[in-house]
mmCIF file of C-alpha atoms in Angstrom:
data_model
loop_
_atom_site.group_PDB
_atom_site.id
_atom_site.type_symbol
_atom_site.label_atom_id
_atom_site.label_comp_id
_atom_site.label_asym_id
_atom_site.label_seq_id
_atom_site.Cartn_x
_atom_site.Cartn_y
_atom_site.Cartn_z
ATOM 1 C CA MET A 1 -0.247 -0.128 0.359
ATOM 2 C CA HIS A 2 1.146 3.330 -1.011
ATOM 3 C CA LYS A 3 1.819 6.018 1.600
ATOM 4 C CA THR A 4 0.331 8.565 0.623
ATOM 5 C CA TYR A 5 -1.638 12.541 1.012
ATOM 6 C CA PHE A 6 -4.071 14.434 -0.790
ATOM 7 C CA ASN A 7 -4.687 17.686 -1.746
ATOM 8 C CA TRP A 8 -7.455 19.519 0.716
ATOM 9 C CA SER A 9 -9.668 22.031 -0.671
ATOM 10 C CA SER A 10 -11.921 21.945 1.256
ATOM 11 C CA GLY A 11 -14.332 21.900 -1.316
ATOM 12 C CA LYS A 12 -16.572 19.238 -3.452
ATOM 13 C CA ASP A 13 -14.582 17.427 -6.182
ATOM 14 C CA SER A 14 -11.784 17.573 -3.125
ATOM 15 C CA SER A 15 -14.229 16.050 -1.262
ATOM 16 C CA LEU A 16 -15.911 12.657 -3.678
ATOM 17 C CA ALA A 17 -11.712 12.749 -4.903
ATOM 18 C CA LEU A 18 -10.995 11.471 -0.694
ATOM 19 C CA TYR A 19 -14.534 9.905 -0.781
ATOM 20 C CA TYR A 20 -13.242 6.925 -3.494
ATOM 21 C CA ILE A 21 -9.852 6.833 -3.036
ATOM 22 C CA LEU A 22 -10.187 6.382 0.493
ATOM 23 C CA LYS A 23 -12.665 2.680 -1.162
ATOM 24 C CA GLN A 24 -9.269 1.967 -2.890
ATOM 25 C CA LYS A 25 -6.556 -0.545 -1.039
ATOM 26 C CA ASP A 26 -3.497 0.291 -3.026
ATOM 27 C CA TYR A 27 -3.748 4.121 -1.137
ATOM 28 C CA ASN A 28 -3.274 4.547 2.809
ATOM 29 C CA ILE A 29 -3.931 8.254 3.016
ATOM 30 C CA SER A 30 -2.746 9.605 6.448
ATOM 31 C CA LYS A 31 -2.236 13.021 5.674
ATOM 32 C CA LEU A 32 -3.972 15.945 3.437
ATOM 33 C CA ILE A 33 -2.616 19.415 2.258
ATOM 34 C CA THR A 34 -3.915 22.642 2.548
ATOM 35 C CA THR A 35 -2.564 25.907 1.350
ATOM 36 C CA VAL A 36 -3.473 28.927 3.562
ATOM 37 C CA ASN A 37 -3.236 32.597 3.329
ATOM 38 C CA GLN A 38 -1.131 33.458 5.947
ATOM 39 C CA ASP A 39 -1.858 37.419 5.976
ATOM 40 C CA TYR A 40 -5.804 36.905 6.597
ATOM 41 C CA GLN A 41 -6.128 33.182 7.896
ATOM 42 C CA ARG A 42 -8.432 31.461 5.336
ATOM 43 C CA VAL A 43 -8.314 29.410 2.829
ATOM 44 C CA SER A 44 -6.283 30.198 -0.020
ATOM 45 C CA MET A 45 -9.040 31.332 -3.229
ATOM 46 C CA HIS A 46 -11.952 29.255 -1.412
ATOM 47 C CA GLY A 47 -11.588 32.128 1.186
ATOM 48 C CA LEU A 48 -13.202 30.235 4.041
ATOM 49 C CA ARG A 49 -11.933 30.699 7.065
ATOM 50 C CA GLU A 50 -9.780 28.223 8.862
ATOM 51 C CA GLU A 51 -11.547 27.887 12.251
ATOM 52 C CA LEU A 52 -13.769 26.296 9.715
ATOM 53 C CA LEU A 53 -11.100 24.057 8.068
ATOM 54 C CA ASP A 54 -9.496 22.380 11.301
ATOM 55 C CA GLN A 55 -13.382 21.646 12.252
ATOM 56 C CA GLN A 56 -14.195 20.261 8.936
ATOM 57 C CA VAL A 57 -10.837 17.789 8.982
ATOM 58 C CA ALA A 58 -11.587 16.950 12.430
ATOM 59 C CA LYS A 59 -14.346 15.510 10.588
ATOM 60 C CA LEU A 60 -12.018 13.518 8.524
ATOM 61 C CA ASN A 61 -10.054 12.148 11.185
ATOM 62 C CA ILE A 62 -7.311 12.926 9.152
ATOM 63 C CA PRO A 63 -4.699 14.940 10.228
ATOM 64 C CA LEU A 64 -3.492 18.224 8.133
ATOM 65 C CA GLN A 65 -0.854 19.923 7.217
ATOM 66 C CA LYS A 66 -0.607 23.761 6.281
ATOM 67 C CA ILE A 67 1.046 25.201 3.937
ATOM 68 C CA LYS A 68 0.947 29.464 4.483
ATOM 69 C CA LEU A 69 1.371 31.416 2.125
ATOM 70 C CA PRO A 70 1.911 35.291 2.007
ATOM 71 C CA ALA A 71 -1.883 37.557 0.083
ATOM 72 C CA GLN A 72 0.314 38.015 -2.558
ATOM 73 C CA VAL A 73 3.700 36.156 -3.377
ATOM 74 C CA SER A 74 5.295 35.055 -6.680
ATOM 75 C CA MET A 75 5.506 32.511 -8.524
ATOM 76 C CA ASP A 76 8.767 31.817 -7.521
ATOM 77 C CA LEU A 77 8.679 31.635 -3.823
ATOM 78 C CA TYR A 78 4.967 29.350 -4.524
ATOM 79 C CA ASN A 79 7.126 27.205 -6.466
ATOM 80 C CA GLN A 80 10.082 26.927 -3.270
ATOM 81 C CA THR A 81 7.554 26.943 -0.120
ATOM 82 C CA MET A 82 5.628 23.730 -2.235
ATOM 83 C CA LYS A 83 9.311 22.483 -3.251
ATOM 84 C CA ASN A 84 10.556 22.490 -0.118
ATOM 85 C CA ASN A 85 6.791 21.016 2.492
ATOM 86 C CA VAL A 86 6.724 18.279 -0.872
ATOM 87 C CA THR A 87 10.913 17.059 0.092
ATOM 88 C CA GLY A 88 9.757 16.893 3.049
ATOM 89 C CA LEU A 89 6.437 14.624 2.149
ATOM 90 C CA LYS A 90 9.359 12.684 -0.117
ATOM 91 C CA THR A 91 11.170 12.189 3.025
ATOM 92 C CA GLU A 92 8.537 10.776 5.537
ATOM 93 C CA GLY A 93 8.373 8.412 2.951
ATOM 94 C CA TYR A 94 5.270 10.140 0.879
ATOM 95 C CA SER A 95 4.973 8.159 -1.830
ATOM 96 C CA HIS A 96 2.004 9.825 -3.619
ATOM 97 C CA CYS A 97 -1.056 11.895 -3.494
ATOM 98 C CA VAL A 98 -4.229 12.904 -5.067
ATOM 99 C CA PHE A 99 -5.893 16.063 -6.650
ATOM 100 C CA GLY A 100 -9.305 16.168 -7.477
ATOM 101 C CA ASP A 101 -9.000 17.743 -10.978
ATOM 102 C CA ILE A 102 -11.497 17.073 -13.541
ATOM 103 C CA PHE A 103 -9.842 17.887 -16.859
ATOM 104 C CA LEU A 104 -7.717 20.798 -16.205
ATOM 105 C CA GLU A 105 -4.937 19.452 -18.657
ATOM 106 C CA ASP A 106 -1.779 22.490 -18.383
ATOM 107 C CA LEU A 107 -3.116 21.588 -14.095
ATOM 108 C CA ARG A 108 -3.039 18.276 -14.085
ATOM 109 C CA THR A 109 0.866 18.877 -16.600
ATOM 110 C CA TYR A 110 1.726 22.083 -13.790
ATOM 111 C CA ARG A 111 1.509 19.615 -10.725
ATOM 112 C CA GLU A 112 2.780 16.512 -12.284
ATOM 113 C CA ASP A 113 6.174 17.903 -13.498
ATOM 114 C CA GLN A 114 6.870 20.115 -9.940
ATOM 115 C CA LEU A 115 6.068 16.387 -8.139
ATOM 116 C CA LYS A 116 8.976 14.031 -10.265
ATOM 117 C CA LYS A 117 11.118 16.645 -9.186
ATOM 118 C CA VAL A 118 10.400 15.241 -5.872
ATOM 119 C CA GLY A 119 10.223 11.795 -6.887
ATOM 120 C CA ILE A 120 6.083 11.692 -6.243
ATOM 121 C CA GLN A 121 3.548 10.512 -8.280
ATOM 122 C CA GLY A 122 0.080 11.758 -8.657
ATOM 123 C CA VAL A 123 -2.850 10.402 -8.359
ATOM 124 C CA PHE A 124 -6.188 11.748 -9.809
ATOM 125 C CA PRO A 125 -9.371 10.046 -9.204
ATOM 126 C CA LEU A 126 -12.100 11.865 -10.437
ATOM 127 C CA TRP A 127 -10.183 12.760 -14.173
ATOM 128 C CA LYS A 128 -12.087 12.346 -17.235
ATOM 129 C CA ARG A 129 -15.686 12.194 -15.650
ATOM 130 C CA ASN A 130 -18.370 13.927 -17.338
ATOM 131 C CA THR A 131 -18.536 17.005 -14.590
ATOM 132 C CA LYS A 132 -22.765 17.259 -14.632
ATOM 133 C CA GLU A 133 -22.241 13.117 -13.820
ATOM 134 C CA LEU A 134 -19.833 13.849 -10.986
ATOM 135 C CA LEU A 135 -21.631 16.535 -8.695
ATOM 136 C CA LEU A 136 -25.297 14.674 -9.302
ATOM 137 C CA GLU A 137 -23.343 11.174 -7.926
ATOM 138 C CA PHE A 138 -22.144 13.890 -5.912
ATOM 139 C CA LEU A 139 -25.202 14.874 -4.023
ATOM 140 C CA ASP A 140 -26.980 11.369 -4.302
ATOM 141 C CA LEU A 141 -24.468 10.481 -2.295
ATOM 142 C CA GLY A 142 -25.462 13.015 1.275
ATOM 143 C CA PHE A 143 -22.307 15.244 0.459
ATOM 144 C CA LYS A 144 -23.919 18.839 1.518
ATOM 145 C CA ALA A 145 -22.006 22.209 0.462
ATOM 146 C CA ILE A 146 -22.283 25.556 -0.184
ATOM 147 C CA THR A 147 -20.873 28.400 -2.214
ATOM 148 C CA VAL A 148 -18.163 29.955 -0.843
ATOM 149 C CA CYS A 149 -16.713 32.061 -3.963
ATOM 150 C CA VAL A 150 -18.048 32.733 -6.963
ATOM 151 C CA ASN A 151 -15.788 34.219 -10.589
ATOM 152 C CA ALA A 152 -18.559 38.164 -10.837
ATOM 153 C CA LYS A 153 -17.779 36.963 -14.367
ATOM 154 C CA TYR A 154 -19.921 34.164 -14.799
ATOM 155 C CA LEU A 155 -22.595 34.546 -12.359
ATOM 156 C CA ASP A 156 -23.562 36.422 -9.949
ATOM 157 C CA GLU A 157 -24.560 37.880 -6.459
ATOM 158 C CA SER A 158 -27.463 35.270 -6.071
ATOM 159 C CA PHE A 159 -25.091 31.867 -6.971
ATOM 160 C CA CYS A 160 -23.338 32.936 -4.011
ATOM 161 C CA GLY A 161 -23.495 31.618 -0.182
ATOM 162 C CA ARG A 162 -26.139 28.947 -2.242
ATOM 163 C CA VAL A 163 -26.515 24.964 -1.000
ATOM 164 C CA LEU A 164 -25.890 23.436 -3.544
ATOM 165 C CA ASP A 165 -28.700 20.888 -5.051
ATOM 166 C CA HIS A 166 -30.409 19.942 -8.351
ATOM 167 C CA GLN A 167 -31.718 23.342 -9.077
ATOM 168 C CA PHE A 168 -28.790 24.786 -7.810
ATOM 169 C CA LEU A 169 -27.508 23.033 -12.028
ATOM 170 C CA ASP A 170 -30.639 23.341 -13.171
ATOM 171 C CA ASP A 171 -30.303 27.251 -12.789
ATOM 172 C CA LEU A 172 -26.339 27.431 -14.410
ATOM 173 C CA PRO A 173 -26.056 28.972 -17.473
ATOM 174 C CA VAL A 174 -24.827 27.167 -20.245
ATOM 175 C CA ASN A 175 -21.365 28.072 -20.120
ATOM 176 C CA VAL A 176 -20.708 27.240 -16.793
ATOM 177 C CA ASP A 177 -19.336 24.281 -15.555
ATOM 178 C CA PRO A 178 -21.059 21.239 -13.766
ATOM 179 C CA CYS A 179 -18.134 21.122 -10.714
ATOM 180 C CA GLY A 180 -17.195 25.054 -12.175
ATOM 181 C CA GLU A 181 -13.944 23.381 -13.002
ATOM 182 C CA ASN A 182 -12.702 26.961 -14.901
ATOM 183 C CA GLY A 183 -12.568 28.035 -11.702
ATOM 184 C CA GLU A 184 -16.355 29.836 -11.611
ATOM 185 C CA PHE A 185 -17.283 29.182 -8.411
ATOM 186 C CA HIS A 186 -15.895 27.523 -5.078
ATOM 187 C CA THR A 187 -17.528 25.522 -3.082
ATOM 188 C CA PHE A 188 -17.296 24.408 1.492
ATOM 189 C CA VAL A 189 -18.282 20.856 2.357
ATOM 190 C CA PHE A 190 -20.544 20.433 5.208
ATOM 191 C CA ASP A 191 -21.489 16.396 5.480
ATOM 192 C CA GLY A 192 -21.590 14.191 4.439
ATOM 193 C CA PRO A 193 -20.459 9.927 3.884
ATOM 194 C CA ILE A 194 -17.169 11.064 4.745
ATOM 195 C CA PHE A 195 -17.430 12.877 7.026
ATOM 196 C CA LYS A 196 -18.087 11.872 10.870
ATOM 197 C CA ASP A 197 -20.628 14.594 12.007
ATOM 198 C CA PRO A 198 -22.298 17.916 9.964
ATOM 199 C CA ILE A 199 -19.719 20.652 10.308
ATOM 200 C CA HIS A 200 -22.235 23.762 11.803
ATOM 201 C CA PHE A 201 -21.870 27.527 10.496
ATOM 202 C CA GLU A 202 -24.112 30.716 9.935
ATOM 203 C CA ILE A 203 -23.906 32.210 6.775
ATOM 204 C CA GLY A 204 -22.470 35.819 6.668
ATOM 205 C CA GLU A 205 -22.137 39.103 4.688
ATOM 206 C CA LYS A 206 -21.196 38.190 0.411
ATOM 207 C CA VAL A 207 -18.332 41.064 -0.020
ATOM 208 C CA LEU A 208 -17.254 41.288 -4.091
ATOM 209 C CA ARG A 209 -13.527 41.596 -4.334
ATOM 210 C CA GLY A 210 -11.392 43.109 -6.755
ATOM 211 C CA TYR A 211 -7.759 41.202 -7.723
ATOM 212 C CA GLU A 212 -4.640 43.238 -9.835
ATOM 213 C CA PRO A 213 -4.347 41.512 -13.495
ATOM 214 C CA SER A 214 -1.077 40.178 -12.022
ATOM 215 C CA LYS A 215 -1.406 37.240 -10.779
ATOM 216 C CA LYS A 216 -4.303 34.602 -10.189
ATOM 217 C CA GLN A 217 -4.334 32.035 -7.824
ATOM 218 C CA ASP A 218 -6.183 28.670 -8.067
ATOM 219 C CA ASP A 219 -6.150 25.964 -5.350
ATOM 220 C CA ASN A 220 -2.623 25.069 -5.864
ATOM 221 C CA CYS A 221 -1.168 26.490 -8.653
ATOM 222 C CA PHE A 222 -0.286 30.386 -9.841
ATOM 223 C CA THR A 223 0.392 31.198 -13.268
ATOM 224 C CA ASP A 224 1.420 34.760 -14.612
ATOM 225 C CA GLU A 225 -0.486 36.715 -17.222
ATOM 226 C CA GLU A 226 1.063 36.287 -20.023
ATOM 227 C CA ASP A 227 -0.321 33.226 -19.965
ATOM 228 C CA GLN A 228 -3.900 33.804 -19.245
ATOM 229 C CA GLN A 229 -5.954 36.582 -19.275
ATOM 230 C CA TRP A 230 -7.565 35.982 -15.591
ATOM 231 C CA ASP A 231 -10.504 37.424 -14.794
ATOM 232 C CA THR A 232 -10.655 39.543 -11.342
ATOM 233 C CA ALA A 233 -13.516 40.273 -9.983
ATOM 234 C CA PHE A 234 -15.134 37.388 -7.105
ATOM 235 C CA TRP A 235 -17.801 37.431 -5.045
ATOM 236 C CA TYR A 236 -17.398 36.345 -1.356
ATOM 237 C CA CYS A 237 -19.461 34.625 1.181
ATOM 238 C CA ASP A 238 -18.179 34.472 4.857
ATOM 239 C CA LEU A 239 -19.339 31.192 7.183
ATOM 240 C CA ILE A 240 -18.688 31.471 10.455
ATOM 241 C CA PRO A 241 -18.563 28.912 13.215
ATOM 242 C CA LYS A 242 -20.240 28.293 15.189
#
């Protein structure tokens, strides 16, 4: 059995990928890894309070290692920080790591190239699955999630702070991926078959935040502006721990 760590985002794709990988006998998931904005104590990009992340992983009963990054971080600093942490995990005996990516080829290539430098193999249990079918399966399994960040270019304020259900899927514009795989929305999962109990919270304020177009951060990757034209406005819903 391979000693394996899991790249945990706190959202639905991570939850479903973890659900699948825990059923496989080839991988022993003994650690979660999450990048956290150290300036605001929130999960990177998702904007989720660190306290809720802590409560979530406690319900998973899997140890969490946080990789803390400043709010403004260069590509070089990001890559070096990740390399240092992954090298440490390799020293601890980890040989594999898991991601919840579905179809972004360039992101998978980036991850695998970085891991290859350290000698760790990436695992992608959701790869190339139909995203509408994945979301329906996510709901049918009993997972519950709420949107915490939506891209204002694709979705208006009404989609922020909304619980995922069949009506949510029906209401998505045709140009939005059902799983938000292109970064259209991010979620916080607060219940489901992998958790021993639900995570309780209250819905706080919604805020529209703009960002400089020089850099964009996804769950685990940065890319320079010259490579892509990044979106720069996002609605965030603050979730308050109970």
